[in-house]
Amino acid sequence: MSKVRKVCLIIVACVLVVAAGVMVYLTVQSGKSSNSASEVTTSKTTKKAKLRIRHVSHNDSDSNSSSTSQSSSSEESSSDDQSSKSNQSGWTIAQETHLYNFMNQFGTKMKQKYKEYNGQEPITTLAGEKYPDDLSKRTFKLYSDNSKKTETIDIGWDPSLKKDYDYHVVSIFNCNVGNPEQHITYLFSVHDGQPVVLVDQTTNGSDCMVKETANQEVRTAFANIFEGNN
């Protein structure tokens, strides 16, 4: 009996040992599985975060690009508007009125009487010239007091500033001095987008000789009126 009991005890002990081993094994495997699942979850979370960062960065880039594009478009639009305004306006009635008032004051100061071309009746100088008709009928040559050279210029009556001339005449004022053939004729013009005052004092010959006036008061007044600074 004693031997049988010993054997039974040994068997029970072995079973307990095996059971304990099984429990340890299962515990270890469960831990590995948990760690693996955690790593997978962490990996997925990291990938999602990276994708989110990339998406945000991409959106920022698009936003900056869109902002730059809109800014550039706005600048171009502003530039086009300004260019359009300067090209469409031409010489206005208001500008002609300001110039008329100035020439009256200037004439009084210089003891000269200037007649304005009103768009209907031609102006006739004491030398026999008729403005603006002669602008298209005669050859106009530009000269300088400091040079003997002359240059034939393409000039015409064009207050709209839309015709194909080098010198667009927008206003004409003439003063017949009183002596035979002597006159002072101002041709207020625009050349390459800039205001230029040409003066004609031709007394004879087939060509009409003009030069830029040396009178600074007249030049400044016309420039200010043309640029809207009057």
mmCIF file of C-alpha atoms in Angstrom:
data_model
loop_
_atom_site.group_PDB
_atom_site.id
_atom_site.type_symbol
_atom_site.label_atom_id
_atom_site.label_comp_id
_atom_site.label_asym_id
_atom_site.label_seq_id
_atom_site.Cartn_x
_atom_site.Cartn_y
_atom_site.Cartn_z
ATOM 1 C CA MET A 1 0.000 0.000 0.000
ATOM 2 C CA SER A 2 2.783 2.294 0.852
ATOM 3 C CA LYS A 3 4.397 1.835 -2.532
ATOM 4 C CA VAL A 4 1.144 2.488 -4.382
ATOM 5 C CA ARG A 5 0.625 5.712 -2.485
ATOM 6 C CA LYS A 6 4.127 6.860 -3.346
ATOM 7 C CA VAL A 7 3.540 6.168 -7.026
ATOM 8 C CA CYS A 8 0.288 8.102 -6.972
ATOM 9 C CA LEU A 9 1.961 11.061 -5.325
ATOM 10 C CA ILE A 10 4.716 11.014 -7.925
ATOM 11 C CA ILE A 11 2.155 10.950 -10.770
ATOM 12 C CA VAL A 12 0.217 13.859 -9.235
ATOM 13 C CA ALA A 13 3.437 15.828 -8.851
ATOM 14 C CA CYS A 14 4.340 15.216 -12.499
ATOM 15 C CA VAL A 15 0.877 16.328 -13.640
ATOM 16 C CA LEU A 16 1.219 19.505 -11.597
ATOM 17 C CA VAL A 17 4.636 20.184 -13.076
ATOM 18 C CA VAL A 18 3.343 19.674 -16.625
ATOM 19 C CA ALA A 19 0.326 21.877 -15.938
ATOM 20 C CA ALA A 20 2.553 24.591 -14.567
ATOM 21 C CA GLY A 21 4.746 24.383 -17.641
ATOM 22 C CA VAL A 22 1.745 24.631 -19.891
ATOM 23 C CA MET A 23 0.525 27.700 -18.023
ATOM 24 C CA VAL A 24 3.935 29.383 -18.311
ATOM 25 C CA TYR A 25 4.056 28.615 -22.034
ATOM 26 C CA LEU A 26 0.580 30.019 -22.637
ATOM 27 C CA THR A 27 1.425 33.130 -20.652
ATOM 28 C CA VAL A 28 4.586 33.762 -22.723
ATOM 29 C CA GLN A 29 2.757 33.252 -26.031
ATOM 30 C CA SER A 30 -0.018 35.598 -24.927
ATOM 31 C CA GLY A 31 2.566 38.295 -24.103
ATOM 32 C CA LYS A 32 4.223 37.986 -27.528
ATOM 33 C CA SER A 33 0.854 38.215 -29.269
ATOM 34 C CA SER A 34 -0.051 41.328 -27.289
ATOM 35 C CA ASN A 35 3.282 42.973 -28.101
ATOM 36 C CA SER A 36 2.897 42.127 -31.767
ATOM 37 C CA ALA A 37 -0.617 43.607 -31.877
ATOM 38 C CA SER A 38 0.641 46.736 -30.123
ATOM 39 C CA GLU A 39 3.457 47.105 -32.654
ATOM 40 C CA VAL A 40 1.006 46.726 -35.530
ATOM 41 C CA THR A 41 -1.325 49.319 -34.015
ATOM 42 C CA THR A 42 1.580 51.713 -33.403
ATOM 43 C CA SER A 43 2.830 51.194 -36.960
ATOM 44 C CA LYS A 44 -0.604 51.925 -38.406
ATOM 45 C CA THR A 45 -0.970 55.023 -36.245
ATOM 46 C CA THR A 46 2.467 56.279 -37.349
ATOM 47 C CA LYS A 47 1.630 55.726 -41.023
ATOM 48 C CA LYS A 48 -1.658 57.575 -40.645
ATOM 49 C CA ALA A 49 0.148 60.450 -38.950
ATOM 50 C CA LYS A 50 2.689 60.617 -41.771
ATOM 51 C CA LEU A 51 -0.044 60.575 -44.368
ATOM 52 C CA ARG A 52 -1.872 63.350 -42.511
ATOM 53 C CA ILE A 53 1.297 65.457 -42.364
ATOM 54 C CA ARG A 54 1.879 64.951 -46.070
ATOM 55 C CA HIS A 55 -1.721 65.904 -46.812
ATOM 56 C CA VAL A 56 -1.489 69.073 -44.754
ATOM 57 C CA SER A 57 1.814 70.014 -46.372
ATOM 58 C CA HIS A 58 0.304 69.456 -49.810
ATOM 59 C CA ASN A 59 -2.693 71.608 -48.949
ATOM 60 C CA ASP A 60 -0.413 74.365 -47.632
ATOM 61 C CA SER A 61 1.519 74.251 -50.870
ATOM 62 C CA ASP A 62 -1.677 74.524 -52.916
ATOM 63 C CA SER A 63 -2.874 77.378 -50.721
ATOM 64 C CA ASN A 64 0.400 79.289 -51.149
ATOM 65 C CA SER A 65 0.379 78.624 -54.872
ATOM 66 C CA SER A 66 -3.230 79.793 -55.145
ATOM 67 C CA SER A 67 -2.451 82.910 -53.096
ATOM 68 C CA THR A 68 0.564 83.715 -55.285
ATOM 69 C CA SER A 69 -1.479 83.134 -58.421
ATOM 70 C CA GLN A 70 -4.273 85.400 -57.202
ATOM 71 C CA SER A 71 -1.772 88.104 -56.225
ATOM 72 C CA SER A 72 -0.077 87.908 -59.615
ATOM 73 C CA SER A 73 -3.449 88.015 -61.358
ATOM 74 C CA SER A 74 -4.440 91.060 -59.304
ATOM 75 C CA GLU A 75 -1.209 92.888 -60.172
ATOM 76 C CA GLU A 76 -1.635 92.108 -63.876
ATOM 77 C CA SER A 77 -5.250 93.256 -63.744
ATOM 78 C CA SER A 78 -4.223 96.490 -62.004
ATOM 79 C CA SER A 79 -1.487 97.092 -64.581
ATOM 80 C CA ASP A 80 -3.887 96.392 -67.461
ATOM 81 C CA ASP A 81 -6.478 98.742 -65.973
ATOM 82 C CA GLN A 82 -3.976 101.572 -65.666
ATOM 83 C CA SER A 83 -2.696 100.986 -69.193
ATOM 84 C CA SER A 84 -6.270 100.851 -70.500
ATOM 85 C CA LYS A 85 -7.168 104.130 -68.787
ATOM 86 C CA SER A 86 -4.128 105.954 -70.177
ATOM 87 C CA ASN A 87 -4.772 104.640 -73.705
ATOM 88 C CA GLN A 88 -8.518 105.300 -73.832
ATOM 89 C CA SER A 89 -8.795 108.794 -72.337
ATOM 90 C CA GLY A 90 -7.053 110.897 -75.001
ATOM 91 C CA TRP A 91 -7.071 114.681 -74.691
ATOM 92 C CA THR A 92 -10.179 115.713 -72.768
ATOM 93 C CA ILE A 93 -12.408 118.792 -72.802
ATOM 94 C CA ALA A 94 -11.407 119.487 -69.201
ATOM 95 C CA GLN A 95 -7.716 119.484 -70.157
ATOM 96 C CA GLU A 96 -8.385 121.789 -73.102
ATOM 97 C CA THR A 97 -10.259 124.171 -70.792
ATOM 98 C CA HIS A 98 -7.323 124.266 -68.360
ATOM 99 C CA LEU A 99 -4.929 124.920 -71.243
ATOM 100 C CA TYR A 100 -7.192 127.663 -72.641
ATOM 101 C CA ASN A 101 -7.238 129.417 -69.275
ATOM 102 C CA PHE A 102 -3.467 129.167 -68.961
ATOM 103 C CA MET A 103 -2.852 130.541 -72.465
ATOM 104 C CA ASN A 104 -5.133 133.506 -71.735
ATOM 105 C CA GLN A 105 -3.144 134.314 -68.598
ATOM 106 C CA PHE A 106 0.151 133.665 -70.385
ATOM 107 C CA GLY A 107 -0.863 135.888 -73.314
ATOM 108 C CA THR A 108 -1.843 138.714 -70.979
ATOM 109 C CA LYS A 109 1.487 138.426 -69.189
ATOM 110 C CA MET A 110 3.432 138.437 -72.473
ATOM 111 C CA LYS A 111 1.157 141.122 -74.025
ATOM 112 C CA GLN A 112 0.180 138.681 -76.739
ATOM 113 C CA LYS A 113 -3.250 137.555 -77.876
ATOM 114 C CA TYR A 114 -3.587 133.856 -78.617
ATOM 115 C CA LYS A 115 -6.364 132.286 -80.637
ATOM 116 C CA GLU A 116 -7.388 128.712 -79.899
ATOM 117 C CA TYR A 117 -8.310 126.216 -82.603
ATOM 118 C CA ASN A 118 -11.868 125.313 -81.618
ATOM 119 C CA GLY A 119 -12.198 122.224 -83.786
ATOM 120 C CA GLN A 120 -14.239 124.018 -86.464
ATOM 121 C CA GLU A 121 -12.660 127.173 -87.891
ATOM 122 C CA PRO A 122 -9.047 126.781 -89.098
ATOM 123 C CA ILE A 123 -6.425 129.128 -87.704
ATOM 124 C CA THR A 124 -4.588 131.232 -90.293
ATOM 125 C CA THR A 125 -1.167 132.664 -89.475
ATOM 126 C CA LEU A 126 0.296 135.829 -90.950
ATOM 127 C CA ALA A 127 2.610 133.591 -92.979
ATOM 128 C CA GLY A 128 -0.421 132.062 -94.665
ATOM 129 C CA GLU A 129 -0.402 128.717 -92.836
ATOM 130 C CA LYS A 130 -3.708 127.076 -91.992
ATOM 131 C CA TYR A 131 -4.039 124.838 -88.976
ATOM 132 C CA PRO A 132 -4.800 122.015 -88.591
ATOM 133 C CA ASP A 133 -5.083 121.556 -92.398
ATOM 134 C CA ASP A 134 -1.380 122.106 -93.066
ATOM 135 C CA LEU A 135 -0.470 119.254 -90.709
ATOM 136 C CA SER A 136 -1.534 116.838 -93.429
ATOM 137 C CA LYS A 137 -0.593 118.959 -96.444
ATOM 138 C CA ARG A 138 2.933 120.162 -95.694
ATOM 139 C CA THR A 139 6.232 118.643 -94.682
ATOM 140 C CA PHE A 140 7.135 119.351 -91.067
ATOM 141 C CA LYS A 141 10.772 119.390 -90.040
ATOM 142 C CA LEU A 142 12.070 119.401 -86.486
ATOM 143 C CA TYR A 143 15.153 121.469 -85.745
ATOM 144 C CA SER A 144 17.117 122.712 -82.751
ATOM 145 C CA ASP A 145 18.760 126.057 -82.079
ATOM 146 C CA ASN A 146 21.920 124.171 -81.129
ATOM 147 C CA SER A 147 22.165 122.109 -84.314
ATOM 148 C CA LYS A 148 21.987 122.621 -88.064
ATOM 149 C CA LYS A 149 20.440 119.194 -88.570
ATOM 150 C CA THR A 150 16.738 118.840 -89.316
ATOM 151 C CA GLU A 151 14.475 115.811 -89.079
ATOM 152 C CA THR A 152 11.271 115.211 -91.010
ATOM 153 C CA ILE A 153 8.583 114.193 -88.548
ATOM 154 C CA ASP A 154 5.266 112.396 -88.876
ATOM 155 C CA ILE A 155 2.751 114.759 -87.290
ATOM 156 C CA GLY A 156 -1.029 115.086 -87.364
ATOM 157 C CA TRP A 157 -4.129 116.394 -85.612
ATOM 158 C CA ASP A 158 -5.170 113.662 -83.170
ATOM 159 C CA PRO A 159 -6.740 114.607 -79.802
ATOM 160 C CA SER A 160 -7.913 110.990 -79.436
ATOM 161 C CA LEU A 161 -4.267 109.788 -79.411
ATOM 162 C CA LYS A 162 -5.322 106.757 -81.451
ATOM 163 C CA LYS A 163 -3.973 107.536 -84.910
ATOM 164 C CA ASP A 164 -0.634 106.362 -86.255
ATOM 165 C CA TYR A 165 1.490 109.490 -85.817
ATOM 166 C CA ASP A 166 4.821 110.100 -84.123
ATOM 167 C CA TYR A 167 3.557 113.474 -82.913
ATOM 168 C CA HIS A 168 -0.133 113.660 -81.956
ATOM 169 C CA VAL A 169 -1.238 117.306 -81.931
ATOM 170 C CA VAL A 170 -4.004 117.745 -79.338
ATOM 171 C CA SER A 171 -4.309 121.540 -79.175
ATOM 172 C CA ILE A 172 -3.237 124.573 -81.218
ATOM 173 C CA PHE A 173 -2.823 128.209 -80.160
ATOM 174 C CA ASN A 174 -1.609 130.983 -82.474
ATOM 175 C CA CYS A 175 -0.571 134.573 -81.970
ATOM 176 C CA ASN A 176 -0.107 136.838 -85.007
ATOM 177 C CA VAL A 177 2.538 139.276 -83.813
ATOM 178 C CA GLY A 178 1.598 142.090 -86.184
ATOM 179 C CA ASN A 179 4.700 142.382 -88.273
ATOM 180 C CA PRO A 180 4.546 140.881 -91.779
ATOM 181 C CA GLU A 181 4.490 137.086 -91.644
ATOM 182 C CA GLN A 182 5.564 136.931 -87.998
ATOM 183 C CA HIS A 183 3.591 134.591 -85.755
ATOM 184 C CA ILE A 184 3.979 132.276 -82.776
ATOM 185 C CA THR A 185 2.077 129.023 -83.194
ATOM 186 C CA TYR A 186 2.123 126.476 -80.394
ATOM 187 C CA LEU A 187 1.411 122.869 -81.342
ATOM 188 C CA PHE A 188 0.692 121.055 -78.087
ATOM 189 C CA SER A 189 1.588 117.466 -78.857
ATOM 190 C CA VAL A 190 2.168 113.999 -77.450
ATOM 191 C CA HIS A 191 5.261 112.092 -78.566
ATOM 192 C CA ASP A 192 6.003 108.561 -77.300
ATOM 193 C CA GLY A 193 3.434 109.089 -74.565
ATOM 194 C CA GLN A 194 5.096 112.279 -73.330
ATOM 195 C CA PRO A 195 3.864 115.889 -73.606
ATOM 196 C CA VAL A 196 5.841 118.018 -76.055
ATOM 197 C CA VAL A 197 5.220 121.650 -77.037
ATOM 198 C CA LEU A 198 6.342 122.457 -80.566
ATOM 199 C CA VAL A 199 6.489 126.044 -81.770
ATOM 200 C CA ASP A 200 6.186 127.179 -85.395
ATOM 201 C CA GLN A 201 7.519 130.594 -86.429
ATOM 202 C CA THR A 202 8.064 129.798 -90.109
ATOM 203 C CA THR A 203 7.784 132.850 -92.362
ATOM 204 C CA ASN A 204 8.608 131.417 -95.778
ATOM 205 C CA GLY A 205 9.481 128.264 -97.685
ATOM 206 C CA SER A 206 7.504 125.153 -98.539
ATOM 207 C CA ASP A 207 8.446 123.236 -95.396
ATOM 208 C CA CYS A 208 7.171 124.076 -91.942
ATOM 209 C CA MET A 209 10.015 124.323 -89.446
ATOM 210 C CA VAL A 210 9.193 123.528 -85.803
ATOM 211 C CA LYS A 211 11.197 123.112 -82.622
ATOM 212 C CA GLU A 212 10.508 122.348 -78.987
ATOM 213 C CA THR A 213 9.689 125.601 -77.248
ATOM 214 C CA ALA A 214 12.342 126.993 -74.942
ATOM 215 C CA ASN A 215 9.674 128.657 -72.803
ATOM 216 C CA GLN A 216 9.776 126.664 -69.568
ATOM 217 C CA GLU A 217 6.509 128.143 -68.288
ATOM 218 C CA VAL A 218 4.566 126.828 -71.278
ATOM 219 C CA ARG A 219 6.289 123.443 -71.170
ATOM 220 C CA THR A 220 5.620 122.946 -67.465
ATOM 221 C CA ALA A 221 1.989 124.044 -67.700
ATOM 222 C CA PHE A 222 1.230 121.651 -70.544
ATOM 223 C CA ALA A 223 3.024 118.768 -68.810
ATOM 224 C CA ASN A 224 1.039 119.341 -65.603
ATOM 225 C CA ILE A 225 -2.269 119.538 -67.466
ATOM 226 C CA PHE A 226 -1.473 116.448 -69.521
ATOM 227 C CA GLU A 227 -0.553 114.461 -66.411
ATOM 228 C CA GLY A 228 -3.551 115.737 -64.448
ATOM 229 C CA ASN A 229 -1.492 117.772 -61.971
ATOM 230 C CA ASN A 230 -3.055 121.116 -62.778
#
